């Protein structure tokens, strides 16, 4: 019997819809509910793509935290288990990842992803499902203006304040040595831009003229024209609101033009392990803001550094510390409130974090009603081949070099 | 036999519609709902694309541009103060109007240049929306306020599932109407052989333009509805040649000449991608799979998988039943160009010659 | 807009234009030979760049030394692709279908690169990566000069092959008028295959040149396909000298426009040139009868 293509097509469509409908039901994971069951913590991180270097750092921080907690008997007597998804640095994927974690995998708790760009959409998912959202990397102004009630940033200060100490230092220099002009280049990314613009606002208010102010999309790899503008302006200092690879590329482009600023400050890139090699071992004098130093003497930090070295070798960086801090904040809340489930428990966790201070590897943290932490970032510099804290004086490991040696 | 066709079709249609509408109720969790919405979104975009691809034979890889314009248009209008669904309609209307000069420019050229132009359109819009950050938020993303702000997220998904289903129904209905109409017949003539169609007096340029505008309107509606649902827009995803070509893959896979072809393709590809993601995580392998699938479809079944398979089916079990509606001019030309077969007595040989 | 900055941008534009000319030359060859829009060309460029990077990582030798391996490899790939895959498409719908098919190949390459090398961005670290020279009053990076020199040498070699060798003349004849070429006894199928191989061989050289001063990642090919297509349309589909001239012009224009407009807006110049060409002179600079000039 001969049926037309149309009937075939319609029938096939119907069958497929039925198949999809059936596959949609029935296959559901049971949420870990009772004592003894592991506490499942869901995270989506950019393990590939534009933000992969810092993303992997945060993953290591989370993993050390999980090991430390489990070695100590777990949380509320239950072992913790991390479920990682790779969002490939994409804002689309991070949303569907957190949907999957909350809706399908029914995780008990959430940890935040990396980069403000990804934190905002992810936080919305958490907010609309009523989950506590402590995140290690959403520091820009934008994050705290969305009206989120469940979000807390696990680091000492927000992005616009990252360079606060450097601004004070520069403006306090005597007239003769103080820089007069500045060039800024930042990625069109809320975090990177916020750090650079925070510094820019303070320096402009203090009388340092802005000669160049360039913004570029995240996928930019060719910096010859931006570097040419900066070099041609002969600005005294250059400030980069960067992530990792773009920072490396910008510096190489500036080096290729033999531009020698008196001071060079970049966010994120100089704190990554691969940095010096990537720019040809010419990092001496480059500055970066940081929320963390392995040398700090906070009690949980000493243990963190030791355990991290045992698991991964070498000292932890800022991203790793931010991840660890997130874990510490969530753990403190869970232990205080005594539950780790979706639903009403999450509201109690949120209120607890709102009203309390938590001891972490970056010091004592507490938050305002929008989730902003109330501390201050440090300034690091590459001195003698190592990255060291140079500001504030109370915590410094080396003296700040100014002007910068030639690169 | 032929009388049973329409009845069977109607029943199947009713079952299909019922299943779609019942999906939110049987979906195991809100995450599966989002997968369903994603597939409906693909289906809307693929069906909208198929106005151009199916009726005129032009392969446009640039429909991503129109969807992106619809999305950002809706978002910007909502932020400017319009109610969400009014913004959606206005944005789609604006894109439809914009499609006129775009269509005039793109349709003047044929073949290779048309494809190049359609890709170039997506890429230039990507650059514009990335650079014009004060208006569009650039790469920092553009947040579209929720139409129903107080809904719990699962409810929000449910509502939008039905909205997308409604949009799909309207798009399918429009496609069906054009398919049956005189206008549609003219378009199909263009698809088979544009020069001959022109010589027959069909106003080819005007016809192509009209169907392009209709396609653009539906694509913009799909993009705008997505913006209202998803809430966060990034130029890299809204203006993407890759997503435009996934749409093309879906339409081709299901069969461009048929009403439910794109929907079918959307189902297959959507479910496939989701399955891949859940089993293997987000690896680049799904790009390889998409590429292999697209390549396979183009090489071996350019009419689509279902027509291809049922063609095979027919050749084996119902030989000789070949209608001009089922065979393209290109295939007919090839068949005629091949060496004439000696007189056949065997059923197997007859099927070869009849192809 | 100071003079040194303009000079700097001009010099940069020339170097860029030369590189673009090489990258786009293959693309126009494919079209001339088979009326095929080969979207996978830029994916092959990135593949070549990855191979150069990998070679350097593996052996520690200069990536340019990988050319004796990659060029013949890509040539063979091109011939195989033309004979086994593209020749199979029906002539009536070849152009449209070739777009989709080569698009599919590009996706496979991107997915393959992502799987093997992961999505992490890579950059060649050579001893001379940040070295520079003073040239005509502008500061020029050594790696950009080397890339330009490589591109110029390859274009010169291409010119010699196309004008002075029998194969080159057969290729030009095939591009110009396939049936007539068959009539004079040229084996157009085989020539088309070799023409394709030649195009892909230029991709090998171009990709290696690209790797010297670029950050590479699997989805980088999207950034190149637009400008390259614009260049071949402006130059005239199928015309290699047209492509070279269009590449230089557009490269310099983009570089100069970066001063007032910034990097992102300046990139739109390619697309504006493309639309303008299609609107006012669809055959491009040297198109029309497809590479009648040489």
Coordinates of C-alpha atoms in Angstrom, one line a residue, chain C residues 73-249:
Chain C
X73 CA 49.8 17.3 2.9
X74 CA 47.3 20.0 2.3
X75 CA 47.9 19.7 -1.5
X76 CA 47.0 16.1 -1.3
X77 CA 44.0 16.9 0.9
X78 CA 42.8 19.4 -1.7
X79 CA 43.0 17.0 -4.6
X80 CA 41.2 14.3 -2.6
X81 CA 38.5 16.7 -1.5
X82 CA 37.8 17.8 -5.1
X83 CA 37.9 14.4 -6.7
X84 CA 36.1 12.4 -4.0
X85 CA 33.6 14.8 -2.6
X86 CA 32.9 18.0 -4.6
X87 CA 32.9 16.4 -8.0
X88 CA 30.1 14.2 -6.8
X89 CA 27.7 17.1 -6.3
X90 CA 25.1 17.6 -9.0
X91 CA 26.2 20.5 -11.3
X92 CA 22.7 22.1 -11.1
X93 CA 22.8 22.8 -7.4
X94 CA 26.6 22.6 -6.9
X95 CA 27.2 26.1 -5.7
X96 CA 24.5 26.1 -3.0
X97 CA 25.3 22.6 -1.9
X98 CA 29.0 23.2 -1.9
X99 CA 28.4 25.9 0.6
X100 CA 26.7 23.6 3.0
X101 CA 29.1 20.8 2.4
X102 CA 32.2 22.9 2.9
X103 CA 30.5 24.4 5.9
X104 CA 30.1 20.9 7.3
X105 CA 33.8 20.3 6.7
X106 CA 34.6 23.4 8.5
X107 CA 32.6 22.3 11.5
X108 CA 34.3 18.9 11.5
X109 CA 37.7 20.6 11.5
X110 CA 36.7 23.0 14.3
X111 CA 35.3 20.2 16.4
X112 CA 38.3 18.0 15.7
X113 CA 40.7 20.8 16.7
X114 CA 38.7 21.4 19.9
X115 CA 38.7 17.8 20.8
X116 CA 42.4 17.2 20.2
X117 CA 43.8 20.5 21.4
X118 CA 41.0 21.7 23.7
X119 CA 39.6 25.2 23.4
X120 CA 42.4 26.9 25.3
X121 CA 43.9 29.8 23.3
X122 CA 47.4 29.1 22.0
X123 CA 50.1 31.4 21.0
X124 CA 53.5 30.6 19.6
X125 CA 56.3 31.8 21.9
X126 CA 59.3 32.3 19.7
X127 CA 62.5 34.0 20.8
X128 CA 61.8 36.8 18.4
X129 CA 58.1 37.2 19.2
X130 CA 58.4 40.7 20.6
X131 CA 61.4 41.9 18.6
X132 CA 60.9 44.8 16.3
X133 CA 62.6 46.9 13.6
X134 CA 62.5 50.5 12.6
X135 CA 61.1 50.7 9.1
X136 CA 60.1 53.9 7.2
X137 CA 59.6 55.7 10.5
X138 CA 57.4 53.0 11.9
X139 CA 58.1 50.3 14.5
X140 CA 57.4 47.0 12.9
X141 CA 57.4 43.6 14.7
X142 CA 59.8 41.1 13.2
X143 CA 57.2 38.4 13.1
X144 CA 54.9 40.5 11.0
X145 CA 57.7 41.1 8.5
X146 CA 58.4 37.4 8.3
X147 CA 54.7 36.7 7.7
X148 CA 54.6 39.3 4.9
X149 CA 57.8 38.0 3.3
X150 CA 56.4 34.5 3.4
X151 CA 53.1 35.7 1.8
X152 CA 54.9 37.6 -0.9
X153 CA 57.1 34.7 -1.7
X154 CA 54.1 32.4 -1.9
X155 CA 52.2 34.8 -4.1
X156 CA 55.2 35.1 -6.4
X157 CA 55.5 31.4 -6.6
X158 CA 51.8 31.1 -7.4
X159 CA 52.2 33.7 -10.1
X160 CA 55.0 31.8 -11.7
X161 CA 53.1 28.5 -11.6
X162 CA 50.1 30.1 -13.1
X163 CA 51.9 31.9 -15.9
X164 CA 55.0 30.0 -16.7
X165 CA 54.1 26.3 -16.3
X166 CA 51.9 24.2 -18.6
X167 CA 49.8 23.2 -15.6
X168 CA 49.2 26.8 -14.7
X169 CA 48.1 27.6 -18.2
X170 CA 45.8 24.6 -18.2
X171 CA 44.4 25.8 -14.9
X172 CA 43.8 29.3 -16.2
X173 CA 42.1 27.8 -19.2
X174 CA 39.8 25.7 -17.1
X175 CA 38.9 28.7 -15.0
X176 CA 38.2 30.8 -18.0
X177 CA 36.0 28.4 -19.9
X178 CA 35.8 24.8 -19.0
X179 CA 34.2 23.4 -22.1
X180 CA 36.6 25.2 -24.4
X181 CA 39.5 23.8 -22.3
X182 CA 38.2 20.3 -22.8
X183 CA 38.0 20.9 -26.5
X184 CA 41.7 21.7 -26.7
X185 CA 42.4 18.5 -24.9
X186 CA 43.0 19.6 -21.3
X187 CA 42.0 17.0 -18.7
X188 CA 39.8 19.5 -16.8
X189 CA 38.8 17.0 -14.1
X190 CA 42.4 16.3 -13.2
X191 CA 43.4 20.0 -13.5
X192 CA 40.5 21.0 -11.3
X193 CA 41.7 18.6 -8.7
X194 CA 45.2 20.0 -8.8
X195 CA 43.9 23.5 -8.7
X196 CA 42.1 22.7 -5.6
X197 CA 45.2 21.2 -4.1
X198 CA 47.0 24.4 -5.0
X199 CA 44.4 26.4 -3.2
X200 CA 44.8 24.3 -0.1
X201 CA 48.5 24.4 -0.3
X202 CA 48.3 28.2 -0.1
X203 CA 46.2 27.7 3.0
X204 CA 49.0 25.7 4.6
X205 CA 51.5 28.5 4.0
X206 CA 49.0 31.2 5.0
X207 CA 48.1 29.4 8.2
X208 CA 51.7 29.0 9.2
X209 CA 52.3 32.7 8.6
X210 CA 49.2 33.4 10.7
X211 CA 50.5 31.4 13.5
X212 CA 53.6 33.5 13.9
X213 CA 51.8 36.5 15.4
X214 CA 48.3 35.4 16.3
X215 CA 46.5 33.7 19.1
X216 CA 44.8 30.7 17.7
X217 CA 41.7 28.8 19.0
X218 CA 39.4 26.4 17.2
X219 CA 36.6 28.9 16.4
X220 CA 39.0 31.5 15.0
X221 CA 38.0 30.6 11.5
X222 CA 34.8 32.5 11.9
X223 CA 36.8 35.7 12.3
X224 CA 38.5 35.2 8.9
X225 CA 35.8 33.8 6.6
X226 CA 33.9 37.2 6.4
X227 CA 36.9 39.4 5.4
X228 CA 38.3 36.8 3.0
X229 CA 35.0 36.3 1.2
X230 CA 34.6 40.1 1.0
X231 CA 38.1 40.3 -0.6
X232 CA 37.4 37.7 -3.3
X233 CA 34.2 39.4 -4.2
X234 CA 35.7 42.8 -4.4
X235 CA 38.6 41.5 -6.4
X236 CA 36.4 39.5 -8.7
X237 CA 35.5 35.9 -8.2
X238 CA 38.1 33.6 -9.8
X239 CA 40.8 36.3 -10.3
X240 CA 44.0 35.9 -8.4
X241 CA 45.5 39.3 -9.2
X242 CA 42.1 40.9 -8.4
X243 CA 42.2 39.2 -5.0
X244 CA 45.8 40.4 -4.4
X245 CA 44.9 44.0 -5.2
X246 CA 41.6 44.0 -3.2
X247 CA 43.5 42.5 -0.3
X248 CA 46.1 45.2 -0.2
X249 CA 43.5 47.9 -0.6

